[in-house]
Amino acid sequence: MLLGLKSKQQQSPLWNRYLYLTNVSWKDNREDSMTLAAYKEKMRELPLVSLFCSCILPQPKENPSEKKAGVVDLNLCIIRDMEVIELNKRASGQAFEVILKPPSFDGGPELRATTPPRREPSLEEIQKKLDAAQERRKCQEAELLKHLAEKREHEREVAQKAVEEQNNFIRLAKEKLEHRMELNKEKRQAHLAAMLERLQEKDKHCVEIVCCVVTWVTATKQHGEVPAPCPSVLTLSSERLVTTNANGNIHTRSLSPWTWSSTTKEHRIPSTIWEAECSVSYCSEPSRPGGARNNAVPIHQNLLVLHRRQGENCYVASYQMVSVGCTCVRPEVVMSV
């Protein structure tokens, strides 16, 4: 059984000494059938043979060629400051416990904790330190004030820029709105001017037609048949309808009589206009005379009338609503709950 010892030098921070840590390893030589320790153990079991062999046979010497580097036989050497205790045997081999002895301080230098004496500062040094601290404090305050001033200046610039952007936006929006209003106003004025121009052209065309008609009618009355002087003319019939009976009905379904009344005005064609006035307020149906009472209402019709302009031979055409008869209508019945 061979043990391998490896020593490591380490400096202890407590005692300023060097400790030697030794790792012990064992190696079982499987090449030899029996080691020296096993052989001795076997011989001790036989007292007579062991005694006889110990007297006759000398101690066997170890072959130096079989030694390896870092391997020490514990039975042949003595290691100081180390105690080896054999533990319980195992089937795979043997185990050992290595106990190192504590270091001894005999003969070592005595350690004394000595500190250099502290020198008392002078008044000048204290004053210099106070002045330096005051300068540092002033520098820090100046830097802080400078930082605050820069921050306030930045905030002021940001606020001013925001106000300028808002003012620019308001100005641009106002300009766009004014431009749009001007465009709408111009379009509206142009549209109104175009409408007025079209109306004036229509009025002028109507006046020209009426003047042409009046001139043609006058020339026809004086000189007989005269061709129309303009492409569009208004033909006025010289015949006048004469009502043989002043009282009558507009059709057979109506039993509401009426009377005629006339109005005459100068500078108007026709100068005399006849209108119908209902004689009664109520009437009855022809199928049931004297039956249900109906309302008598006038019948209106649009009549084209020409009015002469003052001091001119031109006329302006317009429609006038006149009553041409009366009829019966059923009254509306309102149901009350």
mmCIF file of C-alpha atoms in Angstrom:
data_model
loop_
_atom_site.group_PDB
_atom_site.id
_atom_site.type_symbol
_atom_site.label_atom_id
_atom_site.label_comp_id
_atom_site.label_asym_id
_atom_site.label_seq_id
_atom_site.Cartn_x
_atom_site.Cartn_y
_atom_site.Cartn_z
ATOM 1 C CA MET A 1 0.000 0.000 0.000
ATOM 2 C CA LEU A 2 1.589 3.309 -1.095
ATOM 3 C CA LEU A 3 0.498 6.860 -0.233
ATOM 4 C CA GLY A 4 1.111 9.932 -2.398
ATOM 5 C CA LEU A 5 1.854 13.166 -0.514
ATOM 6 C CA LYS A 6 1.591 16.596 -2.148
ATOM 7 C CA SER A 7 2.558 19.659 -0.141
ATOM 8 C CA LYS A 8 1.291 23.189 -0.834
ATOM 9 C CA GLN A 9 2.715 26.296 0.765
ATOM 10 C CA GLN A 10 0.123 28.887 1.888
ATOM 11 C CA GLN A 11 0.541 32.051 3.905
ATOM 12 C CA SER A 12 -1.826 32.559 6.816
ATOM 13 C CA PRO A 13 -3.192 36.128 7.188
ATOM 14 C CA LEU A 14 -3.531 35.803 10.954
ATOM 15 C CA TRP A 15 -0.143 34.771 12.203
ATOM 16 C CA ASN A 16 1.971 35.701 9.164
ATOM 17 C CA ARG A 17 3.244 32.144 9.069
ATOM 18 C CA TYR A 18 3.496 29.584 6.340
ATOM 19 C CA LEU A 19 1.296 26.494 6.543
ATOM 20 C CA TYR A 20 2.074 23.300 4.672
ATOM 21 C CA LEU A 21 -1.069 21.545 3.489
ATOM 22 C CA THR A 22 -0.459 17.964 2.516
ATOM 23 C CA ASN A 23 -2.804 15.873 0.410
ATOM 24 C CA VAL A 24 -2.523 12.167 1.045
ATOM 25 C CA SER A 25 -3.487 9.687 -1.646
ATOM 26 C CA TRP A 26 -3.050 5.967 -1.770
ATOM 27 C CA LYS A 27 -2.340 3.732 -4.667
ATOM 28 C CA ASP A 28 -2.877 0.018 -4.771
ATOM 29 C CA ASN A 29 -0.201 -1.726 -6.783
ATOM 30 C CA ARG A 30 -2.169 -4.307 -8.703
ATOM 31 C CA GLU A 31 0.924 -5.618 -10.494
ATOM 32 C CA ASP A 32 2.372 -7.246 -7.349
ATOM 33 C CA SER A 33 0.348 -10.014 -5.906
ATOM 34 C CA MET A 34 1.027 -8.911 -2.306
ATOM 35 C CA THR A 35 2.475 -5.745 -0.815
ATOM 36 C CA LEU A 36 4.989 -5.553 1.999
ATOM 37 C CA ALA A 37 2.399 -4.514 4.566
ATOM 38 C CA ALA A 38 0.116 -7.383 3.581
ATOM 39 C CA TYR A 39 3.001 -9.774 3.811
ATOM 40 C CA LYS A 40 3.891 -8.528 7.302
ATOM 41 C CA GLU A 41 0.278 -8.824 8.340
ATOM 42 C CA LYS A 42 0.185 -12.406 7.196
ATOM 43 C CA MET A 43 3.411 -13.207 8.988
ATOM 44 C CA ARG A 44 2.158 -11.746 12.251
ATOM 45 C CA GLU A 45 -0.739 -14.161 12.195
ATOM 46 C CA LEU A 46 1.824 -16.988 12.494
ATOM 47 C CA PRO A 47 3.782 -16.300 15.743
ATOM 48 C CA LEU A 48 6.437 -18.969 15.423
ATOM 49 C CA VAL A 49 7.099 -18.398 11.774
ATOM 50 C CA SER A 50 7.223 -14.662 12.269
ATOM 51 C CA LEU A 51 9.670 -15.015 15.128
ATOM 52 C CA PHE A 52 11.842 -17.405 13.162
ATOM 53 C CA CYS A 53 11.796 -15.207 10.063
ATOM 54 C CA SER A 54 12.543 -12.089 12.010
ATOM 55 C CA CYS A 55 15.604 -13.704 13.474
ATOM 56 C CA ILE A 56 16.968 -15.217 10.300
ATOM 57 C CA LEU A 57 15.780 -13.006 7.425
ATOM 58 C CA PRO A 58 16.916 -9.405 7.243
ATOM 59 C CA GLN A 59 14.560 -6.567 6.482
ATOM 60 C CA PRO A 60 13.823 -6.418 2.764
ATOM 61 C CA LYS A 61 15.020 -3.340 1.017
ATOM 62 C CA GLU A 62 12.797 -1.412 -1.293
ATOM 63 C CA ASN A 63 13.730 -1.417 -4.912
ATOM 64 C CA PRO A 64 14.557 2.185 -5.779
ATOM 65 C CA SER A 65 13.512 1.605 -9.385
ATOM 66 C CA GLU A 66 9.868 1.047 -8.342
ATOM 67 C CA LYS A 67 9.553 4.422 -6.555
ATOM 68 C CA LYS A 68 7.615 7.108 -8.306
ATOM 69 C CA ALA A 69 7.752 10.850 -7.929
ATOM 70 C CA GLY A 70 5.494 12.153 -5.197
ATOM 71 C CA VAL A 71 4.824 8.688 -3.659
ATOM 72 C CA VAL A 72 6.013 8.010 -0.092
ATOM 73 C CA ASP A 73 5.788 4.791 1.873
ATOM 74 C CA LEU A 74 4.456 5.607 5.331
ATOM 75 C CA ASN A 75 6.210 2.598 6.885
ATOM 76 C CA LEU A 76 9.674 3.738 5.753
ATOM 77 C CA CYS A 77 9.676 7.471 6.510
ATOM 78 C CA ILE A 78 8.574 9.747 9.310
ATOM 79 C CA ILE A 79 6.796 13.025 8.512
ATOM 80 C CA ARG A 80 7.035 15.728 11.120
ATOM 81 C CA ASP A 81 4.122 17.956 12.130
ATOM 82 C CA MET A 82 1.697 15.378 10.817
ATOM 83 C CA GLU A 83 -0.252 12.515 12.382
ATOM 84 C CA VAL A 84 -1.724 9.696 10.348
ATOM 85 C CA ILE A 85 -4.691 7.754 11.749
ATOM 86 C CA GLU A 86 -5.875 4.634 9.998
ATOM 87 C CA LEU A 87 -9.633 4.403 9.567
ATOM 88 C CA ASN A 88 -11.791 1.336 9.115
ATOM 89 C CA LYS A 89 -10.739 -0.915 6.295
ATOM 90 C CA ARG A 90 -12.823 -1.049 3.154
ATOM 91 C CA ALA A 91 -13.177 -3.606 0.428
ATOM 92 C CA SER A 92 -11.725 -1.221 -2.153
ATOM 93 C CA GLY A 93 -8.669 -0.337 -0.065
ATOM 94 C CA GLN A 94 -7.672 1.579 3.024
ATOM 95 C CA ALA A 95 -8.567 5.095 4.231
ATOM 96 C CA PHE A 96 -6.412 7.425 6.300
ATOM 97 C CA GLU A 97 -7.073 10.668 8.168
ATOM 98 C CA VAL A 98 -4.239 13.187 8.148
ATOM 99 C CA ILE A 99 -4.148 15.700 11.021
ATOM 100 C CA LEU A 100 -1.751 18.636 10.830
ATOM 101 C CA LYS A 101 -0.414 20.090 14.047
ATOM 102 C CA PRO A 102 -1.120 23.770 14.772
ATOM 103 C CA PRO A 103 1.755 26.134 14.055
ATOM 104 C CA SER A 104 3.917 27.188 16.939
ATOM 105 C CA PHE A 105 4.931 30.781 17.534
ATOM 106 C CA ASP A 106 8.034 29.963 19.520
ATOM 107 C CA GLY A 107 10.960 32.082 18.456
ATOM 108 C CA GLY A 108 8.854 34.266 16.150
ATOM 109 C CA PRO A 109 8.967 38.075 16.223
ATOM 110 C CA GLU A 110 6.437 39.720 18.471
ATOM 111 C CA LEU A 111 3.746 41.581 16.606
ATOM 112 C CA ARG A 112 2.839 45.017 17.882
ATOM 113 C CA ALA A 113 0.103 47.181 16.492
ATOM 114 C CA THR A 114 1.789 50.543 16.226
ATOM 115 C CA THR A 115 0.321 53.576 14.438
ATOM 116 C CA PRO A 116 2.192 56.725 13.561
ATOM 117 C CA PRO A 117 1.418 59.673 15.806
ATOM 118 C CA ARG A 118 -1.237 62.026 14.464
ATOM 119 C CA ARG A 119 -0.112 65.547 13.862
ATOM 120 C CA GLU A 120 -2.386 68.314 15.014
ATOM 121 C CA PRO A 121 -3.439 70.607 12.121
ATOM 122 C CA SER A 122 -2.525 74.238 12.357
ATOM 123 C CA LEU A 123 -4.912 77.198 12.110
ATOM 124 C CA GLU A 124 -3.634 78.069 8.667
ATOM 125 C CA GLU A 125 -4.377 74.572 7.351
ATOM 126 C CA ILE A 126 -7.853 74.664 8.884
ATOM 127 C CA GLN A 127 -8.478 78.080 7.353
ATOM 128 C CA LYS A 128 -7.256 76.842 3.966
ATOM 129 C CA LYS A 129 -9.603 73.861 4.166
ATOM 130 C CA LEU A 130 -12.508 76.139 5.109
ATOM 131 C CA ASP A 131 -11.691 78.486 2.235
ATOM 132 C CA ALA A 132 -11.490 75.555 -0.188
ATOM 133 C CA ALA A 133 -14.835 74.224 1.072
ATOM 134 C CA GLN A 134 -16.360 77.691 0.676
ATOM 135 C CA GLU A 135 -15.032 77.917 -2.879
ATOM 136 C CA ARG A 136 -16.431 74.489 -3.708
ATOM 137 C CA ARG A 137 -19.807 75.474 -2.250
ATOM 138 C CA LYS A 138 -19.817 78.700 -4.246
ATOM 139 C CA CYS A 139 -18.909 76.813 -7.412
ATOM 140 C CA GLN A 140 -21.698 74.308 -6.808
ATOM 141 C CA GLU A 141 -24.209 77.107 -6.182
ATOM 142 C CA ALA A 142 -23.052 78.920 -9.318
ATOM 143 C CA GLU A 143 -23.394 75.739 -11.386
ATOM 144 C CA LEU A 144 -26.851 75.098 -9.926
ATOM 145 C CA LEU A 145 -27.977 78.666 -10.658
ATOM 146 C CA LYS A 146 -26.564 78.421 -14.160
ATOM 147 C CA HIS A 147 -28.405 75.146 -14.746
ATOM 148 C CA LEU A 148 -31.668 76.663 -13.462
ATOM 149 C CA ALA A 149 -31.191 79.742 -15.644
ATOM 150 C CA GLU A 150 -30.579 77.569 -18.714
ATOM 151 C CA LYS A 151 -33.651 75.492 -17.890
ATOM 152 C CA ARG A 152 -35.822 78.603 -17.496
ATOM 153 C CA GLU A 153 -34.452 80.035 -20.728
ATOM 154 C CA HIS A 154 -35.253 76.778 -22.519
ATOM 155 C CA GLU A 155 -38.788 76.770 -21.087
ATOM 156 C CA ARG A 156 -39.236 80.394 -22.158
ATOM 157 C CA GLU A 157 -38.040 79.584 -25.680
ATOM 158 C CA VAL A 158 -40.370 76.584 -25.888
ATOM 159 C CA ALA A 159 -43.352 78.658 -24.684
ATOM 160 C CA GLN A 160 -42.512 81.476 -27.107
ATOM 161 C CA LYS A 161 -42.189 79.008 -29.975
ATOM 162 C CA ALA A 162 -45.555 77.450 -29.081
ATOM 163 C CA VAL A 163 -47.192 80.900 -29.006
ATOM 164 C CA GLU A 164 -45.639 81.788 -32.367
ATOM 165 C CA GLU A 165 -46.835 78.523 -33.910
ATOM 166 C CA GLN A 166 -50.336 79.102 -32.552
ATOM 167 C CA ASN A 167 -50.374 82.666 -33.887
ATOM 168 C CA ASN A 168 -49.139 81.464 -37.279
ATOM 169 C CA PHE A 169 -51.824 78.777 -37.346
ATOM 170 C CA ILE A 170 -54.525 81.315 -36.449
ATOM 171 C CA ARG A 171 -53.238 83.745 -39.071
ATOM 172 C CA LEU A 172 -53.111 81.088 -41.788
ATOM 173 C CA ALA A 173 -56.575 79.808 -40.865
ATOM 174 C CA LYS A 174 -57.935 83.365 -40.932
ATOM 175 C CA GLU A 175 -56.329 84.046 -44.311
ATOM 176 C CA LYS A 176 -57.729 80.813 -45.735
ATOM 177 C CA LEU A 177 -61.180 81.627 -44.372
ATOM 178 C CA GLU A 178 -61.086 85.166 -45.768
ATOM 179 C CA HIS A 179 -59.877 83.878 -49.143
ATOM 180 C CA ARG A 180 -62.647 81.286 -49.205
ATOM 181 C CA MET A 181 -65.240 83.904 -48.237
ATOM 182 C CA GLU A 182 -63.991 86.205 -50.994
ATOM 183 C CA LEU A 183 -64.210 83.374 -53.523
ATOM 184 C CA ASN A 184 -67.724 82.504 -52.387
ATOM 185 C CA LYS A 185 -68.706 86.174 -52.524
ATOM 186 C CA GLU A 186 -67.305 86.532 -56.030
ATOM 187 C CA LYS A 187 -69.070 83.354 -57.151
ATOM 188 C CA ARG A 188 -72.328 84.534 -55.606
ATOM 189 C CA GLN A 189 -72.047 87.962 -57.213
ATOM 190 C CA ALA A 190 -71.209 86.379 -60.559
ATOM 191 C CA HIS A 191 -74.173 84.015 -60.223
ATOM 192 C CA LEU A 192 -76.514 86.867 -59.301
ATOM 193 C CA ALA A 193 -75.178 88.986 -62.153
ATOM 194 C CA ALA A 194 -75.719 86.110 -64.585
ATOM 195 C CA MET A 195 -79.267 85.591 -63.294
ATOM 196 C CA LEU A 196 -80.045 89.305 -63.545
ATOM 197 C CA GLU A 197 -78.606 89.401 -67.023
ATOM 198 C CA ARG A 198 -80.743 86.444 -68.094
ATOM 199 C CA LEU A 199 -83.823 88.048 -66.540
ATOM 200 C CA GLN A 200 -83.074 91.337 -68.245
ATOM 201 C CA GLU A 201 -82.638 89.539 -71.537
ATOM 202 C CA LYS A 202 -85.966 87.789 -71.010
ATOM 203 C CA ASP A 203 -87.681 91.054 -70.108
ATOM 204 C CA LYS A 204 -86.095 92.764 -73.076
ATOM 205 C CA HIS A 205 -87.165 89.927 -75.342
ATOM 206 C CA CYS A 206 -90.718 90.063 -73.993
ATOM 207 C CA VAL A 207 -90.857 93.827 -74.410
ATOM 208 C CA GLU A 208 -89.545 93.532 -77.950
ATOM 209 C CA ILE A 209 -92.161 90.910 -78.752
ATOM 210 C CA VAL A 210 -94.997 92.970 -77.246
ATOM 211 C CA CYS A 211 -93.835 96.132 -78.995
ATOM 212 C CA CYS A 212 -93.559 94.198 -82.224
ATOM 213 C CA VAL A 213 -97.069 92.796 -81.738
ATOM 214 C CA VAL A 214 -98.572 96.175 -80.936
ATOM 215 C CA THR A 215 -96.867 97.714 -83.970
ATOM 216 C CA TRP A 216 -98.073 94.857 -86.160
ATOM 217 C CA VAL A 217 -101.640 95.062 -84.830
ATOM 218 C CA THR A 218 -101.714 98.822 -85.362
ATOM 219 C CA ALA A 219 -100.377 98.493 -88.892
ATOM 220 C CA THR A 220 -102.886 95.738 -89.645
ATOM 221 C CA LYS A 221 -105.810 97.888 -88.499
ATOM 222 C CA GLN A 222 -104.647 100.813 -90.594
ATOM 223 C CA HIS A 223 -103.398 99.149 -93.791
ATOM 224 C CA GLY A 224 -104.989 95.734 -93.796
ATOM 225 C CA GLU A 225 -103.033 92.486 -93.731
ATOM 226 C CA VAL A 226 -99.381 93.243 -93.010
ATOM 227 C CA PRO A 227 -96.721 90.513 -92.519
ATOM 228 C CA ALA A 228 -95.301 90.141 -89.015
ATOM 229 C CA PRO A 229 -92.198 92.292 -88.557
ATOM 230 C CA CYS A 230 -90.610 89.871 -86.002
ATOM 231 C CA PRO A 231 -90.218 86.071 -85.849
ATOM 232 C CA SER A 232 -92.225 85.630 -82.622
ATOM 233 C CA VAL A 233 -95.490 87.503 -82.342
ATOM 234 C CA LEU A 234 -98.448 87.398 -80.015
ATOM 235 C CA THR A 235 -101.729 87.140 -81.952
ATOM 236 C CA LEU A 236 -104.689 88.911 -80.384
ATOM 237 C CA SER A 237 -108.142 88.007 -81.633
ATOM 238 C CA SER A 238 -110.401 90.955 -82.479
ATOM 239 C CA GLU A 239 -113.497 88.876 -81.781
ATOM 240 C CA ARG A 240 -115.193 89.259 -78.399
ATOM 241 C CA LEU A 241 -117.361 86.626 -76.789
ATOM 242 C CA VAL A 242 -120.762 87.964 -75.910
ATOM 243 C CA THR A 243 -122.752 86.174 -73.224
ATOM 244 C CA THR A 244 -126.367 85.844 -74.273
ATOM 245 C CA ASN A 245 -127.523 85.089 -70.766
ATOM 246 C CA ALA A 246 -126.038 86.958 -67.882
ATOM 247 C CA ASN A 247 -126.951 84.162 -65.486
ATOM 248 C CA GLY A 248 -125.877 80.608 -66.131
ATOM 249 C CA ASN A 249 -123.856 77.564 -65.093
ATOM 250 C CA ILE A 250 -120.347 76.542 -66.088
ATOM 251 C CA HIS A 251 -121.534 72.950 -66.684
ATOM 252 C CA THR A 252 -124.572 70.788 -66.099
ATOM 253 C CA ARG A 253 -123.380 69.417 -62.757
ATOM 254 C CA SER A 254 -123.452 72.845 -61.155
ATOM 255 C CA LEU A 255 -126.627 74.603 -59.985
ATOM 256 C CA SER A 256 -124.795 77.655 -58.670
ATOM 257 C CA PRO A 257 -125.816 80.830 -60.624
ATOM 258 C CA TRP A 258 -123.575 83.866 -60.999
ATOM 259 C CA THR A 259 -123.651 87.379 -62.416
ATOM 260 C CA TRP A 260 -121.133 89.215 -64.579
ATOM 261 C CA SER A 261 -119.282 92.366 -63.577
ATOM 262 C CA SER A 262 -116.754 94.286 -65.683
ATOM 263 C CA THR A 263 -113.702 96.467 -64.978
ATOM 264 C CA THR A 264 -112.253 98.876 -67.553
ATOM 265 C CA LYS A 265 -108.766 100.430 -67.535
ATOM 266 C CA GLU A 266 -106.847 102.473 -70.044
ATOM 267 C CA HIS A 267 -103.460 101.421 -71.431
ATOM 268 C CA ARG A 268 -104.415 97.753 -70.981
ATOM 269 C CA ILE A 269 -105.177 95.001 -73.403
ATOM 270 C CA PRO A 270 -107.942 93.939 -73.022
ATOM 271 C CA SER A 271 -109.157 97.181 -71.556
ATOM 272 C CA THR A 272 -112.392 95.594 -70.202
ATOM 273 C CA ILE A 273 -112.294 92.375 -68.204
ATOM 274 C CA TRP A 274 -115.487 90.529 -67.209
ATOM 275 C CA GLU A 275 -115.537 88.538 -63.975
ATOM 276 C CA ALA A 276 -118.200 86.219 -62.528
ATOM 277 C CA GLU A 277 -119.709 86.710 -59.072
ATOM 278 C CA CYS A 278 -121.603 83.889 -57.343
ATOM 279 C CA SER A 279 -125.232 84.836 -56.651
ATOM 280 C CA VAL A 280 -125.739 82.485 -53.691
ATOM 281 C CA SER A 281 -123.486 80.994 -51.025
ATOM 282 C CA TYR A 282 -125.026 77.515 -51.119
ATOM 283 C CA CYS A 283 -126.198 75.289 -53.958
ATOM 284 C CA SER A 284 -127.445 71.753 -54.585
ATOM 285 C CA GLU A 285 -126.472 68.969 -56.967
ATOM 286 C CA PRO A 286 -128.518 68.498 -60.196
ATOM 287 C CA SER A 287 -129.411 64.910 -59.298
ATOM 288 C CA ARG A 288 -130.859 65.961 -55.941
ATOM 289 C CA PRO A 289 -132.312 69.448 -56.226
ATOM 290 C CA GLY A 290 -133.128 70.894 -52.846
ATOM 291 C CA GLY A 291 -131.174 68.093 -51.190
ATOM 292 C CA ALA A 292 -127.812 68.392 -49.487
ATOM 293 C CA ARG A 293 -126.538 71.929 -49.299
ATOM 294 C CA ASN A 294 -123.136 72.496 -50.937
ATOM 295 C CA ASN A 295 -120.905 75.522 -51.028
ATOM 296 C CA ALA A 296 -120.929 77.815 -54.076
ATOM 297 C CA VAL A 297 -117.350 78.751 -55.040
ATOM 298 C CA PRO A 298 -115.986 80.727 -58.027
ATOM 299 C CA ILE A 299 -113.920 79.165 -60.777
ATOM 300 C CA HIS A 300 -110.670 81.073 -61.472
ATOM 301 C CA GLN A 301 -108.595 81.188 -64.621
ATOM 302 C CA ASN A 302 -105.337 82.946 -65.556
ATOM 303 C CA LEU A 303 -105.739 85.617 -68.228
ATOM 304 C CA LEU A 304 -102.873 87.169 -70.193
ATOM 305 C CA VAL A 305 -102.984 90.952 -69.825
ATOM 306 C CA LEU A 306 -100.766 93.579 -71.535
ATOM 307 C CA HIS A 307 -99.978 96.788 -69.675
ATOM 308 C CA ARG A 308 -98.616 99.740 -71.648
ATOM 309 C CA ARG A 309 -95.548 101.526 -70.382
ATOM 310 C CA GLN A 310 -95.954 105.148 -69.618
ATOM 311 C CA GLY A 311 -94.815 107.347 -72.509
ATOM 312 C CA GLU A 312 -93.946 104.354 -74.733
ATOM 313 C CA ASN A 313 -95.639 102.196 -77.309
ATOM 314 C CA CYS A 314 -94.433 99.010 -75.624
ATOM 315 C CA TYR A 315 -96.500 96.745 -73.388
ATOM 316 C CA VAL A 316 -95.486 94.422 -70.546
ATOM 317 C CA ALA A 317 -97.214 91.030 -70.504
ATOM 318 C CA SER A 318 -98.475 89.530 -67.218
ATOM 319 C CA TYR A 319 -101.066 87.020 -66.001
ATOM 320 C CA GLN A 320 -104.113 88.054 -64.030
ATOM 321 C CA MET A 321 -106.440 85.610 -62.225
ATOM 322 C CA VAL A 322 -110.114 86.274 -63.038
ATOM 323 C CA SER A 323 -113.320 84.464 -62.069
ATOM 324 C CA VAL A 324 -115.070 82.876 -65.052
ATOM 325 C CA GLY A 325 -117.955 81.078 -63.283
ATOM 326 C CA CYS A 326 -119.242 79.355 -60.121
ATOM 327 C CA THR A 327 -119.673 75.742 -59.098
ATOM 328 C CA CYS A 328 -120.827 73.637 -56.152
ATOM 329 C CA VAL A 329 -118.479 71.735 -53.879
ATOM 330 C CA ARG A 330 -119.243 69.544 -50.933
ATOM 331 C CA PRO A 331 -118.382 71.059 -47.590
ATOM 332 C CA GLU A 332 -115.694 69.457 -45.473
ATOM 333 C CA VAL A 333 -117.063 67.595 -42.470
ATOM 334 C CA VAL A 334 -114.948 67.894 -39.332
ATOM 335 C CA MET A 335 -115.474 65.058 -36.889
ATOM 336 C CA SER A 336 -115.246 66.217 -33.269
ATOM 337 C CA VAL A 337 -114.544 63.697 -30.543
#
